[in-house]
Amino acid sequence: MSRRTMLLGGAVLFALVGGIALFRETGSAADREDPRLLPGYIADPEGYWKGDPFAPGAVTAHPVPPAEVRARAAQQQQAKAALQVEDAKQILFGDMHVHTTYSVDAYRFSLPLMQGSRGAHPPADACDYARYISQLDFFWITDHAESYTPQHWKDTLEAIRQCNAVAGDPQNPDLVAFVGWEWTQMGRTAKEHYGHHNVFFRDTDPDKIPARPIAAPGPATDALRSQLARIPESIKDADPFHRSYYEAFDRFVSQMGATPNCPQGRNTRELPPDCFETAADPGTLFRKLDEWGFDTLVVPHGTVWGIYTPPGSSWETQLVKEQHDPEKMRLIEVYSGHGNSENYRDFRERVFDATGRPSCPEPQANYLPSCWQAGEIIRKRCQEIGLDAAECDKRAAEARQNFVAVDSIAGWLTVPGTEVEDWLDAGQARDIFLPAFNYRPLKSVQYGLAIRNFADPKAPLRYKWGFLASSDNHSARPGTGFKQYDRKPATEAFGERSAYWRELLFGKQRYPAARSVTLESLPLGLGTAEFERQASFWTLGGLVAVHATGRSREAIWEALKRREVYGTSGPRILLWFDLLNGRDKAGNDTVIPMGGETVMKQPPRFRVRAVGSFKQLPGCPPWVTQVLSAKRLQKLASGECYHPSDERYFIDRIEVVRIRPQVRTDEPVKDLIEDPWKVFQCERDRAGCTVTFDDPDFVRDTVYYVRAIEEETPTVNGGNLRPTFDEQGNVIDVTPCYGDYRTEEQDDCLSLVGHRAWSSPIYVDYGGS
């Protein structure tokens, strides 16, 4: 059964719109008088879907005990002493990518019909979760600009200020709450695509924050703000106990649609405060942010994520003078709950001949092209109905060509009536740690670091990013990765609660045709995103760590601006990465930390020090249970919290990546990225691991960064589609982790992986004396 979903901005909006009227009267009159007898009945003993889902919520007014904050610092100081780290800075952990149910996709995930849903999660929930559950040092709310209403923007700012009001001394707060938004751009084709970027601000005072978010325009945004996005009456009739929750979404849609578009061609400061403002490309976004004049960071994320990124999308599109702002774009999100965007690989979704005609590449050891599998699905169906081999070969070739002829993400729809298992692991990066779904290698972080734009030979453009990771959570849960549990409530692996709801939403199974179709022949209303297969790729997400001079808002922000930051896949790994023989701008010897840059000629010498994260105890610390009720803890986090023991995981190894950016346009990128360049196995020492290395072959501009990898632990969706290989290395079967009832809500789909931390690179240019 094809899943009729459509992509909307930063995530997937279920196509409960436009012509789906599949509900049929079932049961007797008595059934309809007692909704509990309806086949779609959903119990709600906790009242998750009661009340006003768009109220901003109330921040719990209890700070973290000062002794607890001091204890965290003391533990880190002990770890530093064991590794002889003399740096006075402290490492603070945060999450810079968090959605509440003010994001339209997050609200859709919260509907009662979704397995794992626990109702609305307003901005106040994010504050409580960060303070008591994940016990972070800082976080940002980054709801989609496309779905913000003027009132929701005001409510978010007020909730953030309330969160900070509880934090105590601004120079030594227990938690720092920031605000920003997600600019959720999506091009239909690679040439139109820039991708999703988060916009961050340091301050929250009304005179230091924009009056309104700036959204990305486009057909998806227009559809969201139209009445087509309303939930059909058939859905409300099937779940009458929660009709008010569905109707609240319809009011949300009406409020979005009622917000007038901002006038074009005017300075953003001169626009009405309550209009809907858009920027079609990064250059326009940067210009509008410059008009506000606030200190701003703009961070790309989910760059390789093929659920919305068209095939062939590349960093070259944005690395042009008109779309490039190296000061604002100093950071990139290398990992989130949507997967890993780090690694470059040389596979392609499709290839082109000299005339520009696309064709389907053959499979390789680390990649099965989706276009190729489209042909194999049709070949198998053709054989099953008894057609001869020549005809089946012809239909397979036709299917591959129909697939690659599609410029957007919708190629899979050219094969009607498929199931998840039919596609095996097509389109996936087999040899990458927790990869994003339908991987787009030309938008990987490594590819971006390797390329240059030589349009101006005297000043070629390049990216110099610091690395961060975050959750991209859509239920107001900053920092979910502290324990590997709650796959469905804590990730976006949502789906229908039962077969009844699945049939109501998407109809009965269609016959799997033995011939491919062209995209133009498909009926209107079909969606484009492979959301069912994506369910096996959601993870609990990562964290950003900053080397800060203090706990204040200003200290955190300055660390980000210095790029003295790193990302983790969830655990609180401690990591230091330094160039020991660097040069400052005056030519003096100096130690340069991660994120720094220098110019030198002597071989660079580096040191890495890493300490594993704490193993976790069950439940929550007593100071948390004294503040939050059992009911509140259950809704926020199923009664679990960050609860460290005194024992740390081992660091298994340190990997070093070396990238030498292009010196000419035609220099092949695959030869410039050495991953890994060096690997150091660590002794099993809970105090951590220290390694040093140098580069005697340093003769050109070079980028270095490291990964510190912990011992393997069970991880949510750690096996993704859990493929089975034959003796020749071909995938012959998959065991997906569904988002709907076909995978039990309690099944976390655990597989062993080695969690990691990614340092920001050190940029060493060749030159000087």
mmCIF file of N, CA, C and O in Angstrom, residues 80-126:
data_model
loop_
_atom_site.group_PDB
_atom_site.id
_atom_site.type_symbol
_atom_site.label_atom_id
_atom_site.label_comp_id
_atom_site.label_asym_id
_atom_site.label_seq_id
_atom_site.Cartn_x
_atom_site.Cartn_y
_atom_site.Cartn_z
ATOM 1 N N LYS A 80 38.827 16.608 33.698
ATOM 2 C CA LYS A 80 39.886 17.430 33.121
ATOM 3 C C LYS A 80 41.214 17.179 33.827
ATOM 4 O O LYS A 80 42.272 17.070 33.188
ATOM 5 N N ALA A 81 41.164 17.064 35.144
ATOM 6 C CA ALA A 81 42.395 16.841 35.898
ATOM 7 C C ALA A 81 43.030 15.502 35.531
ATOM 8 O O ALA A 81 44.260 15.390 35.417
ATOM 9 N N ALA A 82 42.190 14.475 35.329
ATOM 10 C CA ALA A 82 42.721 13.161 34.992
ATOM 11 C C ALA A 82 43.445 13.162 33.650
ATOM 12 O O ALA A 82 44.390 12.390 33.446
ATOM 13 N N LEU A 83 43.019 14.015 32.732
ATOM 14 C CA LEU A 83 43.652 14.099 31.412
ATOM 15 C C LEU A 83 44.592 15.292 31.291
ATOM 16 O O LEU A 83 45.070 15.596 30.201
ATOM 17 N N GLN A 84 44.814 15.965 32.386
ATOM 18 C CA GLN A 84 45.707 17.123 32.430
ATOM 19 C C GLN A 84 45.258 18.225 31.452
ATOM 20 O O GLN A 84 46.060 18.825 30.748
ATOM 21 N N VAL A 85 43.981 18.469 31.437
ATOM 22 C CA VAL A 85 43.425 19.577 30.657
ATOM 23 C C VAL A 85 43.475 20.824 31.522
ATOM 24 O O VAL A 85 42.828 20.886 32.568
ATOM 25 N N GLU A 86 44.231 21.815 31.083
ATOM 26 C CA GLU A 86 44.421 23.014 31.885
ATOM 27 C C GLU A 86 43.547 24.177 31.441
ATOM 28 O O GLU A 86 43.584 25.253 32.048
ATOM 29 N N ASP A 87 42.776 23.989 30.398
ATOM 30 C CA ASP A 87 41.898 25.046 29.893
ATOM 31 C C ASP A 87 40.854 25.409 30.950
ATOM 32 O O ASP A 87 40.187 24.532 31.507
ATOM 33 N N ALA A 88 40.692 26.699 31.214
ATOM 34 C CA ALA A 88 39.750 27.143 32.247
ATOM 35 C C ALA A 88 38.303 27.092 31.786
ATOM 36 O O ALA A 88 37.385 27.217 32.607
ATOM 37 N N LYS A 89 38.066 26.932 30.501
ATOM 38 C CA LYS A 89 36.686 26.906 30.011
ATOM 39 C C LYS A 89 35.977 25.642 30.501
ATOM 40 O O LYS A 89 36.602 24.639 30.806
ATOM 41 N N GLN A 90 34.660 25.714 30.542
ATOM 42 C CA GLN A 90 33.859 24.547 30.876
ATOM 43 C C GLN A 90 33.033 24.136 29.667
ATOM 44 O O GLN A 90 32.703 24.956 28.810
ATOM 45 N N ILE A 91 32.716 22.858 29.601
ATOM 46 C CA ILE A 91 31.898 22.341 28.508
ATOM 47 C C ILE A 91 30.443 22.340 28.954
ATOM 48 O O ILE A 91 30.097 21.751 29.978
ATOM 49 N N LEU A 92 29.613 23.029 28.199
ATOM 50 C CA LEU A 92 28.177 23.078 28.456
ATOM 51 C C LEU A 92 27.450 22.362 27.325
ATOM 52 O O LEU A 92 27.840 22.465 26.155
ATOM 53 N N PHE A 93 26.367 21.667 27.666
ATOM 54 C CA PHE A 93 25.624 20.886 26.679
ATOM 55 C C PHE A 93 24.249 21.500 26.428
ATOM 56 O O PHE A 93 23.570 21.956 27.362
ATOM 57 N N GLY A 94 23.845 21.474 25.150
ATOM 58 C CA GLY A 94 22.555 22.053 24.799
ATOM 59 C C GLY A 94 21.951 21.408 23.570
ATOM 60 O O GLY A 94 22.512 20.488 22.965
ATOM 61 N N ASP A 95 20.785 21.904 23.212
ATOM 62 C CA ASP A 95 20.051 21.449 22.032
ATOM 63 C C ASP A 95 19.560 22.692 21.306
ATOM 64 O O ASP A 95 18.785 23.487 21.861
ATOM 65 N N MET A 96 20.015 22.871 20.077
ATOM 66 C CA MET A 96 19.706 24.080 19.315
ATOM 67 C C MET A 96 18.650 23.848 18.240
ATOM 68 O O MET A 96 18.514 24.668 17.329
ATOM 69 N N HIS A 97 17.868 22.773 18.355
ATOM 70 C CA HIS A 97 16.891 22.485 17.297
ATOM 71 C C HIS A 97 15.701 21.759 17.910
ATOM 72 O O HIS A 97 15.664 20.526 17.948
ATOM 73 N N VAL A 98 14.728 22.528 18.377
ATOM 74 C CA VAL A 98 13.599 21.974 19.120
ATOM 75 C C VAL A 98 12.300 22.579 18.601
ATOM 76 O O VAL A 98 12.185 23.807 18.491
ATOM 77 N N HIS A 99 11.340 21.715 18.306
ATOM 78 C CA HIS A 99 10.011 22.146 17.866
ATOM 79 C C HIS A 99 8.981 21.841 18.942
ATOM 80 O O HIS A 99 9.031 20.800 19.603
ATOM 81 N N THR A 100 8.040 22.738 19.088
ATOM 82 C CA THR A 100 6.858 22.506 19.905
ATOM 83 C C THR A 100 5.691 22.214 18.971
ATOM 84 O O THR A 100 5.847 22.209 17.744
ATOM 85 N N THR A 101 4.507 21.997 19.528
ATOM 86 C CA THR A 101 3.352 21.772 18.661
ATOM 87 C C THR A 101 2.821 23.078 18.075
ATOM 88 O O THR A 101 1.741 23.096 17.483
ATOM 89 N N TYR A 102 3.586 24.164 18.183
ATOM 90 C CA TYR A 102 3.324 25.356 17.374
ATOM 91 C C TYR A 102 3.823 25.155 15.940
ATOM 92 O O TYR A 102 3.506 25.958 15.059
ATOM 93 N N SER A 103 4.647 24.135 15.707
ATOM 94 C CA SER A 103 5.000 23.734 14.343
ATOM 95 C C SER A 103 3.906 22.811 13.827
ATOM 96 O O SER A 103 3.493 21.865 14.510
ATOM 97 N N VAL A 104 3.449 23.071 12.614
ATOM 98 C CA VAL A 104 2.275 22.356 12.117
ATOM 99 C C VAL A 104 2.528 20.862 11.990
ATOM 100 O O VAL A 104 1.643 20.044 12.273
ATOM 101 N N ASP A 105 3.731 20.473 11.570
ATOM 102 C CA ASP A 105 3.997 19.046 11.462
ATOM 103 C C ASP A 105 4.007 18.398 12.839
ATOM 104 O O ASP A 105 3.536 17.265 13.020
ATOM 105 N N ALA A 106 4.544 19.117 13.840
ATOM 106 C CA ALA A 106 4.554 18.586 15.207
ATOM 107 C C ALA A 106 3.131 18.396 15.719
ATOM 108 O O ALA A 106 2.830 17.410 16.413
ATOM 109 N N TYR A 107 2.242 19.322 15.403
ATOM 110 C CA TYR A 107 0.851 19.160 15.840
ATOM 111 C C TYR A 107 0.226 17.940 15.175
ATOM 112 O O TYR A 107 -0.512 17.174 15.803
ATOM 113 N N ARG A 108 0.502 17.739 13.890
ATOM 114 C CA ARG A 108 -0.025 16.552 13.205
ATOM 115 C C ARG A 108 0.455 15.278 13.884
ATOM 116 O O ARG A 108 -0.300 14.319 14.045
ATOM 117 N N PHE A 109 1.734 15.250 14.276
ATOM 118 C CA PHE A 109 2.252 14.072 14.968
ATOM 119 C C PHE A 109 1.547 13.850 16.306
ATOM 120 O O PHE A 109 1.542 12.736 16.824
ATOM 121 N N SER A 110 0.985 14.906 16.881
ATOM 122 C CA SER A 110 0.373 14.811 18.211
ATOM 123 C C SER A 110 -1.087 14.374 18.180
ATOM 124 O O SER A 110 -1.706 14.219 19.231
ATOM 125 N N LEU A 111 -1.660 14.186 16.990
ATOM 126 C CA LEU A 111 -3.070 13.830 16.898
ATOM 127 C C LEU A 111 -3.349 12.512 17.619
ATOM 128 O O LEU A 111 -2.514 11.606 17.635
ATOM 129 N N PRO A 112 -4.530 12.365 18.193
ATOM 130 C CA PRO A 112 -4.840 11.131 18.924
ATOM 131 C C PRO A 112 -4.700 9.861 18.102
ATOM 132 O O PRO A 112 -4.367 8.807 18.650
ATOM 133 N N LEU A 113 -4.942 9.936 16.796
ATOM 134 C CA LEU A 113 -4.888 8.733 15.981
ATOM 135 C C LEU A 113 -3.469 8.212 15.784
ATOM 136 O O LEU A 113 -3.270 7.112 15.270
ATOM 137 N N MET A 114 -2.440 8.999 16.199
ATOM 138 C CA MET A 114 -1.054 8.595 16.021
ATOM 139 C C MET A 114 -0.564 7.775 17.217
ATOM 140 O O MET A 114 -0.650 8.222 18.360
ATOM 141 N N GLN A 115 -0.026 6.590 16.938
ATOM 142 C CA GLN A 115 0.531 5.763 18.001
ATOM 143 C C GLN A 115 1.752 6.472 18.599
ATOM 144 O O GLN A 115 2.627 6.942 17.886
ATOM 145 N N GLY A 116 1.787 6.558 19.917
ATOM 146 C CA GLY A 116 2.892 7.217 20.600
ATOM 147 C C GLY A 116 2.606 8.646 20.983
ATOM 148 O O GLY A 116 3.336 9.235 21.788
ATOM 149 N N SER A 117 1.542 9.219 20.428
ATOM 150 C CA SER A 117 1.225 10.616 20.722
ATOM 151 C C SER A 117 0.761 10.801 22.166
ATOM 152 O O SER A 117 0.062 9.948 22.728
ATOM 153 N N ARG A 118 1.148 11.950 22.727
ATOM 154 C CA ARG A 118 0.683 12.320 24.066
ATOM 155 C C ARG A 118 0.145 13.744 24.075
ATOM 156 O O ARG A 118 0.289 14.471 25.053
ATOM 157 N N GLY A 119 -0.461 14.124 22.978
ATOM 158 C CA GLY A 119 -1.111 15.421 22.936
ATOM 159 C C GLY A 119 -0.158 16.564 22.685
ATOM 160 O O GLY A 119 0.979 16.386 22.238
ATOM 161 N N ALA A 120 -0.621 17.771 22.977
ATOM 162 C CA ALA A 120 0.124 18.991 22.679
ATOM 163 C C ALA A 120 1.342 19.135 23.584
ATOM 164 O O ALA A 120 1.324 18.744 24.754
ATOM 165 N N HIS A 121 2.385 19.732 23.017
ATOM 166 C CA HIS A 121 3.603 20.039 23.769
ATOM 167 C C HIS A 121 3.976 21.489 23.481
ATOM 168 O O HIS A 121 4.708 21.777 22.537
ATOM 169 N N PRO A 122 3.479 22.419 24.292
ATOM 170 C CA PRO A 122 3.708 23.841 24.052
ATOM 171 C C PRO A 122 5.110 24.269 24.506
ATOM 172 O O PRO A 122 5.877 23.469 25.053
ATOM 173 N N PRO A 123 5.481 25.541 24.304
ATOM 174 C CA PRO A 123 6.824 26.010 24.663
ATOM 175 C C PRO A 123 7.213 25.763 26.115
ATOM 176 O O PRO A 123 8.381 25.469 26.404
ATOM 177 N N ALA A 124 6.266 25.866 27.045
ATOM 178 C CA ALA A 124 6.614 25.641 28.456
ATOM 179 C C ALA A 124 7.107 24.222 28.690
ATOM 180 O O ALA A 124 7.957 23.983 29.570
ATOM 181 N N ASP A 125 6.598 23.251 27.915
ATOM 182 C CA ASP A 125 7.078 21.875 28.049
ATOM 183 C C ASP A 125 8.557 21.782 27.717
ATOM 184 O O ASP A 125 9.309 21.021 28.353
ATOM 185 N N ALA A 126 8.993 22.519 26.685
ATOM 186 C CA ALA A 126 10.404 22.484 26.300
ATOM 187 C C ALA A 126 11.286 22.973 27.441
ATOM 188 O O ALA A 126 12.355 22.415 27.706
#
